[in-house]
Structure formats: C-alpha cells, structure tokens
Coordinates of C-alpha atoms and ligand atoms in Angstrom, one line a residue:
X1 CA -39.7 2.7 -12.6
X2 CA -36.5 0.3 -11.5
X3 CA -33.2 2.6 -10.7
X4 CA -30.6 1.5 -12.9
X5 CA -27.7 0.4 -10.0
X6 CA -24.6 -0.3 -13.0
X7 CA -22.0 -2.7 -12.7
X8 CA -18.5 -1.2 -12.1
X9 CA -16.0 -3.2 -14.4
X10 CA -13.4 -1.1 -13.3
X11 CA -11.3 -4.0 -10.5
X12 CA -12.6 -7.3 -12.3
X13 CA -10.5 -9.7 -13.9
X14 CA -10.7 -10.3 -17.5
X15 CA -12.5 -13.5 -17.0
X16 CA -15.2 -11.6 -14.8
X17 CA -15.6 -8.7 -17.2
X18 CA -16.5 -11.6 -19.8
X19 CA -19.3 -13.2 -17.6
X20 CA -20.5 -9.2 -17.1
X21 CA -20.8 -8.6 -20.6
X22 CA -22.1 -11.9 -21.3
X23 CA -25.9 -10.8 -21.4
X24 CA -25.6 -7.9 -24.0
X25 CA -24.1 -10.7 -26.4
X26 CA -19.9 -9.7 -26.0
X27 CA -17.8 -12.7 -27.0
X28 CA -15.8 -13.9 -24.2
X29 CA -12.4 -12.6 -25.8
X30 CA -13.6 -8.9 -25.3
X31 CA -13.3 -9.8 -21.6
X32 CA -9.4 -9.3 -22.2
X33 CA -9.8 -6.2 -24.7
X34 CA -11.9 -4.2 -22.1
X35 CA -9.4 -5.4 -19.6
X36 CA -6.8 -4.1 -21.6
X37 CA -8.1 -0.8 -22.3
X38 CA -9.1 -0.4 -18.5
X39 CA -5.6 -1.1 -16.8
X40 CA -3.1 -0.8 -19.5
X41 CA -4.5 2.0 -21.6
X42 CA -5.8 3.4 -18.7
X43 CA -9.0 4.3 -20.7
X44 CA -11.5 5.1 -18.8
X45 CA -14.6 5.5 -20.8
X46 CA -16.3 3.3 -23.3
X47 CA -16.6 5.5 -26.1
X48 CA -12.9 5.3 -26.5
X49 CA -12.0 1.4 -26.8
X50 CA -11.9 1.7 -30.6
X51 CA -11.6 -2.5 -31.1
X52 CA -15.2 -2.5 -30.0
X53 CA -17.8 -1.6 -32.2
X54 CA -19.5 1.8 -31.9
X55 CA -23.4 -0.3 -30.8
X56 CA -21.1 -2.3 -28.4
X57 CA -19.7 0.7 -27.2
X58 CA -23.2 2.1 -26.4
X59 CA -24.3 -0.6 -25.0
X60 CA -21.5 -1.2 -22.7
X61 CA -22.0 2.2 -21.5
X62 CA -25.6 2.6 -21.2
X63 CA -24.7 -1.2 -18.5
X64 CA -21.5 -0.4 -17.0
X65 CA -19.4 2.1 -14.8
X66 CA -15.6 2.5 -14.9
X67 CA -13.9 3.9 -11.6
X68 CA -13.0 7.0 -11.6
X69 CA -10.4 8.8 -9.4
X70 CA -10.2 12.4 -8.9
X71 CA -7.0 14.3 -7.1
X72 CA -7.9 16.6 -4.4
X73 CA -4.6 17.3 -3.5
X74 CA -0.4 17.6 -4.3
X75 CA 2.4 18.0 -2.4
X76 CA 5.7 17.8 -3.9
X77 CA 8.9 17.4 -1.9
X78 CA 11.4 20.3 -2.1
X79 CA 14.0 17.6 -3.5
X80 CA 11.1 16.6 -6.6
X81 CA 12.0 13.0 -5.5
X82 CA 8.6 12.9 -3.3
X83 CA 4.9 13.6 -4.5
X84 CA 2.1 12.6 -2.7
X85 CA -1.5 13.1 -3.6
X86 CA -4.8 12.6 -2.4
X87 CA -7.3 10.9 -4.2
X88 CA -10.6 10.8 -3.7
X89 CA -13.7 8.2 -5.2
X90 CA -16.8 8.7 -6.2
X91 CA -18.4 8.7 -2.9
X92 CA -15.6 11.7 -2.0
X93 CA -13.6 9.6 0.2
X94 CA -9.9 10.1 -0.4
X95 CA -7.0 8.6 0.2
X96 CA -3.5 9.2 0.0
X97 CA -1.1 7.7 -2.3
X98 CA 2.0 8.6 -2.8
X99 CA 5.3 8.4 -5.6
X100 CA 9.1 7.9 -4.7
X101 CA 11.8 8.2 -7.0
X102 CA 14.6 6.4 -6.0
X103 CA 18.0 5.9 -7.8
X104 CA 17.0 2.0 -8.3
X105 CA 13.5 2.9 -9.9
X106 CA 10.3 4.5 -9.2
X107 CA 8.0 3.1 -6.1
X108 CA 4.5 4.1 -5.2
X109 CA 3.0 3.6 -2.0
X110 CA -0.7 2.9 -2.0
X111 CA -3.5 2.9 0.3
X112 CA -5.9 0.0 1.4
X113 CA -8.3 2.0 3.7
X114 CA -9.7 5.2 4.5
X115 CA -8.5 5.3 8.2
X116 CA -7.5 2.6 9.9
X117 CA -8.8 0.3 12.8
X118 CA -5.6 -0.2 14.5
X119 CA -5.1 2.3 17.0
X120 CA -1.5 2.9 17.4
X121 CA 0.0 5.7 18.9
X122 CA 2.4 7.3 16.6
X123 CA 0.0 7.3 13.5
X124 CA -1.9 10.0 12.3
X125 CA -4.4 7.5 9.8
X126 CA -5.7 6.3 12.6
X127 CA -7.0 9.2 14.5
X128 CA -10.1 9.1 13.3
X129 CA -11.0 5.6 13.2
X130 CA -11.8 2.8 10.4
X131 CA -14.4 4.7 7.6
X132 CA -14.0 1.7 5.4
X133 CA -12.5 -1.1 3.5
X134 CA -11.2 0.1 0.0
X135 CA -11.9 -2.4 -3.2
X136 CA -9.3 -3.9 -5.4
X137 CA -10.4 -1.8 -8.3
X138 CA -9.7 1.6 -5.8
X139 CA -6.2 0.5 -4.7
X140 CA -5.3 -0.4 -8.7
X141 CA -7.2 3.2 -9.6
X142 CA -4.1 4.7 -7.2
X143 CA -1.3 2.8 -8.7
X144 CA -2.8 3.7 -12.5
X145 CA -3.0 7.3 -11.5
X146 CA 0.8 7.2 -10.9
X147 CA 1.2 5.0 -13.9
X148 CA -0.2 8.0 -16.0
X149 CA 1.9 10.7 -14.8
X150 CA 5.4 8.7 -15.0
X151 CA 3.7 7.6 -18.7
X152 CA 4.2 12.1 -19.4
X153 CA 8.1 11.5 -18.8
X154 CA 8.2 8.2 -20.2
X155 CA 8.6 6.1 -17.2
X156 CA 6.9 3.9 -15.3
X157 CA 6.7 1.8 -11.7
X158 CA 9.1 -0.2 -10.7
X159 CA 7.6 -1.6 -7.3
X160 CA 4.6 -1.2 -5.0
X161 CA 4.7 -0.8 -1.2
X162 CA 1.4 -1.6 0.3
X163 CA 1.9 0.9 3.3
X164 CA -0.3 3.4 3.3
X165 CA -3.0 4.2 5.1
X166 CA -4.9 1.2 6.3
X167 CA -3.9 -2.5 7.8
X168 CA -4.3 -4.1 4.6
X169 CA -4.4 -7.9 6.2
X170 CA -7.6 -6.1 7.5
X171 CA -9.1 -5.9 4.0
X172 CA -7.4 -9.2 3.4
X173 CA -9.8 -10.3 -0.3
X174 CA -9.6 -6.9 -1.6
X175 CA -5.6 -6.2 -1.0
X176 CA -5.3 -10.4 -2.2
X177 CA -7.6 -8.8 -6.1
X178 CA -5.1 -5.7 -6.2
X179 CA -2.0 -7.7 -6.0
X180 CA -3.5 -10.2 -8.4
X181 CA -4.9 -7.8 -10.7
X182 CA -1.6 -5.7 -10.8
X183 CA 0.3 -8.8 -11.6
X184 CA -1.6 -9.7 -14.7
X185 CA -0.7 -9.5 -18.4
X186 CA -3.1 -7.7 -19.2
X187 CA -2.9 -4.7 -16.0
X188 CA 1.2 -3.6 -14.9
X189 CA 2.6 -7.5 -15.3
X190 CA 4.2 -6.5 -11.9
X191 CA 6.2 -9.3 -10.4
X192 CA 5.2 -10.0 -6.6
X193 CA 8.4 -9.7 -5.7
X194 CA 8.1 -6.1 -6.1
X195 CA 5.5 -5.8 -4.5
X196 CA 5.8 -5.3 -0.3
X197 CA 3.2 -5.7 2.1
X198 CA 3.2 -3.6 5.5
X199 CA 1.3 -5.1 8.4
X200 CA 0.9 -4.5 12.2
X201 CA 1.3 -8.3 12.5
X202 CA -2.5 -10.1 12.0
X203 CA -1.2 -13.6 12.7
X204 CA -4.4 -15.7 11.0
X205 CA -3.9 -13.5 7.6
X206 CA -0.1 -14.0 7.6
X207 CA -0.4 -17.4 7.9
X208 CA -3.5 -17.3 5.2
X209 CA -0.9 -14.9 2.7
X210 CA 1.6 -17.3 3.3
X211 CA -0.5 -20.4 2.2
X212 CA -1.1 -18.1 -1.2
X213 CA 1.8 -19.2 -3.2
X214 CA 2.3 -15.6 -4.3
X215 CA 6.5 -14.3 -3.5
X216 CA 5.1 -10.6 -2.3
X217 CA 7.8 -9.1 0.4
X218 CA 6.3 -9.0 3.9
X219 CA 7.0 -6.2 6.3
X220 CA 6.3 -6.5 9.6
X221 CA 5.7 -3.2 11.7
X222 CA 7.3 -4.6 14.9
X223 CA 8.6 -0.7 16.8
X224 CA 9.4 -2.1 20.0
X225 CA 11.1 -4.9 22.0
X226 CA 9.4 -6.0 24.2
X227 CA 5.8 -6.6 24.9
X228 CA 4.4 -3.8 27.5
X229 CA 6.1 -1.4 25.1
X230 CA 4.7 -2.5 21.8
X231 CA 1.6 -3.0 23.6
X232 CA 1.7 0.5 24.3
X233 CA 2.8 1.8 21.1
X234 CA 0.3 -0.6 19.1
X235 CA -2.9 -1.7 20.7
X236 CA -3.2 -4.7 18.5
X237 CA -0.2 -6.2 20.4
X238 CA -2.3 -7.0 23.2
X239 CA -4.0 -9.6 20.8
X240 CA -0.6 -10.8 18.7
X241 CA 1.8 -10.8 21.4
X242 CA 5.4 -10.0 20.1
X243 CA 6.7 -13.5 20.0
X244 CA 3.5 -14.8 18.2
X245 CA 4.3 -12.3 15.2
X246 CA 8.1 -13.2 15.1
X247 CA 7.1 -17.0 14.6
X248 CA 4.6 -15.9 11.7
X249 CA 7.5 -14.0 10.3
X250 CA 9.4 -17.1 10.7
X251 CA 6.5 -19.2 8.9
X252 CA 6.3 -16.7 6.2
X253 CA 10.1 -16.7 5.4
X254 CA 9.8 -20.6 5.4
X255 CA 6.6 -21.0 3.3
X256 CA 8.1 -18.5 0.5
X257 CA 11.6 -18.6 1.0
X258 CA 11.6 -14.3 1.6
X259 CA 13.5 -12.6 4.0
X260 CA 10.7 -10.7 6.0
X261 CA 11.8 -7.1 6.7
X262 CA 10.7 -5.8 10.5
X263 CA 10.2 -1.9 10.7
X264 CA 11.2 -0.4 13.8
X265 CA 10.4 3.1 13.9
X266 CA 12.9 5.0 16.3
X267 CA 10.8 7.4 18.9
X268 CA 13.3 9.6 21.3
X269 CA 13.4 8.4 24.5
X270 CA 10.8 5.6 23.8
X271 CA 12.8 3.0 22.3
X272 CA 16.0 4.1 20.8
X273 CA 18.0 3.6 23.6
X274 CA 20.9 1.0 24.1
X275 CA 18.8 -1.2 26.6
X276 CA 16.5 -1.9 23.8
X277 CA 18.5 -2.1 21.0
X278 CA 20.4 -5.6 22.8
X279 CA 16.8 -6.1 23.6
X280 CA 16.0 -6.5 19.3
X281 CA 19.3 -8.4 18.7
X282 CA 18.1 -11.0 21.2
X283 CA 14.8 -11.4 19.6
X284 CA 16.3 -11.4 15.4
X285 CA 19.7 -13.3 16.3
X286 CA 19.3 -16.3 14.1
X287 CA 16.0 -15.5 12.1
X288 CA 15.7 -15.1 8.3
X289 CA 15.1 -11.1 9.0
X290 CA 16.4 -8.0 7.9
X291 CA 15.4 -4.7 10.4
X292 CA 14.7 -1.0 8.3
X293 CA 14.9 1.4 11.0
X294 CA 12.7 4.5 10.6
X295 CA 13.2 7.8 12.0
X296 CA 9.7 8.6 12.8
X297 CA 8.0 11.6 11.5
X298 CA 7.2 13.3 14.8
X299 CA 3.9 13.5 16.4
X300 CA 4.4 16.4 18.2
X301 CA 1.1 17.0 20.0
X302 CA 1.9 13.5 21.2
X303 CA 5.6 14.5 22.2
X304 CA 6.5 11.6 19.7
X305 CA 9.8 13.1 18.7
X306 CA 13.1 12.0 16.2
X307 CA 16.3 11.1 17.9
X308 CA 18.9 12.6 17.2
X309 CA 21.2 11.4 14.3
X310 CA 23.8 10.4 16.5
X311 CA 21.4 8.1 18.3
X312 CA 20.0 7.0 15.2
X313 CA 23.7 5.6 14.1
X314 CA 24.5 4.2 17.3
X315 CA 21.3 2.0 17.2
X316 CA 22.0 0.9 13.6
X317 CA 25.6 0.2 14.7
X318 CA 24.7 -2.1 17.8
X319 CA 22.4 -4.4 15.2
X320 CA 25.6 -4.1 12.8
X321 CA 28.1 -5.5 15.1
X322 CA 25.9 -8.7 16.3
X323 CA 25.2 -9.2 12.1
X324 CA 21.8 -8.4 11.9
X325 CA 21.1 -7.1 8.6
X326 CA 20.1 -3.4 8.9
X327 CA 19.6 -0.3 7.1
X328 CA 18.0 3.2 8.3
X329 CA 15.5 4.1 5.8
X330 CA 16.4 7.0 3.5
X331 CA 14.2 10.2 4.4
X332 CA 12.1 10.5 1.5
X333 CA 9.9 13.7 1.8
X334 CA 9.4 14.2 5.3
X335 CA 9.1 17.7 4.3
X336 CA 5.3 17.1 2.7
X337 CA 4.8 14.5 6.3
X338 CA 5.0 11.4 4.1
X339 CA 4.1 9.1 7.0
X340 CA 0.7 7.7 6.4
X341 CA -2.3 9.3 7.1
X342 CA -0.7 12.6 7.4
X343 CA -2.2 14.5 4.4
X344 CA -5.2 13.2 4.5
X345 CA -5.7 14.1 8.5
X346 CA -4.7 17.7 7.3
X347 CA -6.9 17.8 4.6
X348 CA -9.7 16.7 6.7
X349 CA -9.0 19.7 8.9
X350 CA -9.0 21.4 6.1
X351 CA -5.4 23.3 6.6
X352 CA -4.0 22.5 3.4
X353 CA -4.7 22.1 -0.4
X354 CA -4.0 23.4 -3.8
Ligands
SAH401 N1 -0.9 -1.0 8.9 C1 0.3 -1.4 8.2 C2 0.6 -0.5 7.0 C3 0.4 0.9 7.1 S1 1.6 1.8 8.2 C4 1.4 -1.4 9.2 O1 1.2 -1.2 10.4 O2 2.5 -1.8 8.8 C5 3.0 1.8 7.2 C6 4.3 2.1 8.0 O3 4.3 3.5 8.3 C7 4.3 1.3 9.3 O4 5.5 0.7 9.6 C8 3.9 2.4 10.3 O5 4.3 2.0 11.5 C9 4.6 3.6 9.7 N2 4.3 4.9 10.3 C10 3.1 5.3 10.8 N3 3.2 6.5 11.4 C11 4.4 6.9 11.2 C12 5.2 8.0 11.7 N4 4.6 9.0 12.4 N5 6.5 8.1 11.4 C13 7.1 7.1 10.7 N6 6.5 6.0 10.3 C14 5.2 5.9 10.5

C-alpha cells in the first residue's frame, strides 16, 4: 500500500494550481477559479467552489489539501483598537499575528517564523531559538484570517507590516511568494507600497529585495548608534556592522526610490540618552531616512525598561531640531504585550489563553 502524501494548493499561484490539477484533466482556466475561491472567497474546502463540477470537486479533494489555520488564542486591547491572536498550523505550531486599527485604516502585522534565529536582547521571539521557516501559503493563511473577521464588520486591510515574529530576509523565497501572492488579482490586490518589511539588517537579501523591482517599504531595526552597543543589543551586528546596513538602506532608497524607515527602540538608560541621540543625527544627516522611535515594551527580567515620557520627547526633539524626519510610534496595545513574540512565549509557558 503507497501513503497518499497530498498536494497543498493552499500558497500556489494560479498558474501553479493549473500545472497541479493538470493530471486529473482541469483546464488551465480553473487554475484562477480555485485561486479565487482559495484567497478571495477564503473557501477553504473543495466541496464548496460551486463553478466546479461536483466529480471535479471530488476529485480535487480526494488529490489536494487546502491550509488550514486554527486560533489558539485572543487578546484584545482594552482600547478594542488592538487584537492579537495566535494561530496555529497543522503541525500545532503557532504563531502570532496581530490586527491594528488605526484612524488611516486597518493594518495587520504578520509572522514569517516560529521563533527567530537572531538573538537580540530585547526580544521575547527569540528566546527560544529558530523552530522553523514558515511558507508563503502560512503567512497569507494569517493575513486571510484577519481578512475574514474585518469581512463580519464590513471592512477590510489596508496595509501589511511584516514584523512579526521572525527575520523575514531569513526566509527570504517564502516572505518574496507572500508578498507576491497578496498582491495578486486574484488574492488582496494589495499594492507593495503597503506593504512594510521589518529586518535586523541582512545586507545580501536587502540588496537581493532591492534588485526585485517590487516598491514594498523597508524598515530597518537599527536601536543603537554605535557599533559595540548595537552589537550588544543585536548579535547579528557583529556580522552587518552598523555602517554596512546604513549603505544598504542607502542602496535600497536609491534602487526603489523609498524612504527607508530605521526603528530605534528607546531602552532606559541604554540608549535614550542625549550622547546618543547627536550620536543618530550624525549617522541619518543627509540620507533619504525617516527614524520611528519605539518605546520598548519592557523586558523586565532583563531590566530592559521604558523611559520616561519626558525622555522620550526630548529624544524625538533633538532629531526634530537637526531635520531628521521623526515620529514616536503610537502605543498600540501594549496592554496585550504586542511586541513580537510576546504571546506566543506566554502561551508556550502556558500562563495564558482563552
Ligand atoms: N526581525 C525583524 C522583524 C521582527 S521584529 C526585525 O528585526 O526588524 C519587529 C520589530 O519589533 C523590530 O523593530 C523589533 O526590534 C521590535 N521589537 C522586538 N522586541 C521588542 C520590544 N520588547 N519592545 C518593542 N519593540 C520590540
């Protein structure tokens, strides 16, 4: 007896579901009506694409799998603006994704891995190491989750950030499908520019986004200064040196013509002070950049704490006066521990779920 591994269809282009369902005798145009039914409809079972012949139907199911997500978790900020969930995949490994409602429209941040490689201090996703890469198909599943429960109040998303857990230049082919897929006709029709990318700075794969053609907003998680500090904060500086990402930042706002945005998350006592914020002017003066500065959410068994707001506003006001473009990012559900990773590390200590 041969075990019966199926095809998931559930991340594949239209043009790749075609060639799938090539074999059981599906013209290539159902390529396109499955692809439909998958991302737009967000259908998630053959039975129910009602274009397709009932035999085809059968068929199609008795050959194929369709992703399925299942939420483990909610946490809803006390202002309703924040809801983060986490989702888990067929082998039970969950990540967490999570919705903002802004004034100018509805974001959702979205995962790339479970864990993360990267080691830096001040992030809870990485305690625990890399468990693996995610696939197109499981980042899209988190976005169309969201997409579904906006769909109940007749609304839908206005933007992706690509921020959370996981250094998504680290899963550079998968995060490369998602943003494709999302993008199509056929899925969200999401322009790239709404979309935002969040990396630690992985020089090669900035350079290789860059080379892409696609307008996606880059982020660069930059949170120090200087070198012995960032190196400090982020291991991975010790390999991209501070002055090596800034002149990939530089080649990616040339190549695409983007502003890149540096995050600088403000630690008390680490680098908030005066000394370091002339040390940042020095390194943006000039450059096609804008800085968001980010309160962090503390880490306190790390004695990773939040300045105080008076610190925070002196900061922002030395970048002000020397005309770098700055803005202090608005505290969206630090009550649920938004920051990346956080849920999920509390869920894997099993303290907290409904
Ligand atoms: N690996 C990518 C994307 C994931 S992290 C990156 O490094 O950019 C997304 C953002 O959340 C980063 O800027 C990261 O530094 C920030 N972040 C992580 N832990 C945080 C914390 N405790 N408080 C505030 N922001 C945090």
């Amino acid at each position: 007896m041969t075990t019966n591994v199926k095809t998931d269809l559930f991340g594949l282009f239209a043009h790749e579901i075609a060639k799938q369902i090539k074999p059981l005798g599906l013209q290539a145009y159902r390529g396109k009506q499955i692809a439909e039914w998958l991302y737009k409809h967000n259908v998630r079972q053959f039975e129910a694409m009602t274009n397709i012949a009932k035999e085809w139907r059968t068929s199609l199911d008795n050959s194929f799998t369709i992703t399925q997500v299942n939420r483990k978790a909610a946490q809803h900020s006390a202002d309703g603006r924040t809801s983060k969930f986490l989702l888990a995949f067929p082998d039970d490994m969950a990540v967490e994704t999570v919705l903002m409602r802004h004034s100018y429209g509805n974001s959702v941040c979205v995962s790339t891995q479970v864990g993360c490689a990267m080691g830096c201090s001040f992030c809870a996703s990485t305690l625990s190491g890399l468990v693996r890469n995610l696939t197109g198909g499981e980042i899209l599943a988190q976005v169309l989750y969201i997409t579904e429960l906006l769909k109940q109040e007749e609304q839908k998303i206005d933007s992706i950030v690509i921020m959370g857990s996981g250094e998504p230049l680290a899963n550079y082919d998968n995060v490369l499908r998602f943003i494709r897929l999302v993008h199509e006709d056929y899925c969200l029709n999401m322009s790239y520019r709404n979309i935002t990318l969040s990396t630690s700075g992985l020089i090669a794969q900035i350079d290789k986004l860059a080379g892409e053609g696609l307008p996606v907003t880059l982020s660069i998680s930059l949170h120090a200064p200087n070198n012995p500090l960032r190196t400090r904060l982020m291991p991975i500086n010790a390999r991209y040196p501070l002055e090596q990402v800034l002149a990939a930042g530089d080649r990616y706002a040339a190549a695409t013509g983007r502003r890149v945005t540096y995050e600088y998350i403000l630690i008390a006592g680490v680098n908030d002070g005066p000394a370091q914020a002339r040390e940042l002017i020095t390194l943006l003066k000039g450059r096609l950049a804008n800085v968001n500065l980010i309160p962090i959410n503390a880490v306190p068994e790390r004695g990773l704490l939040r300045p105080a707001a008076g610190d925070i506003i002196k900061f922002e006001k030395l970048l002000q006066n020397e005309h770098i473009n700055v803005t202090v990012r608005r505290e969206m559900g630090t009550d649920i521990a938004a920051a990346c990773g956080q849920l999920r590390h509390k869920f894997v200590r099993m303290v907290t779920f409904d």
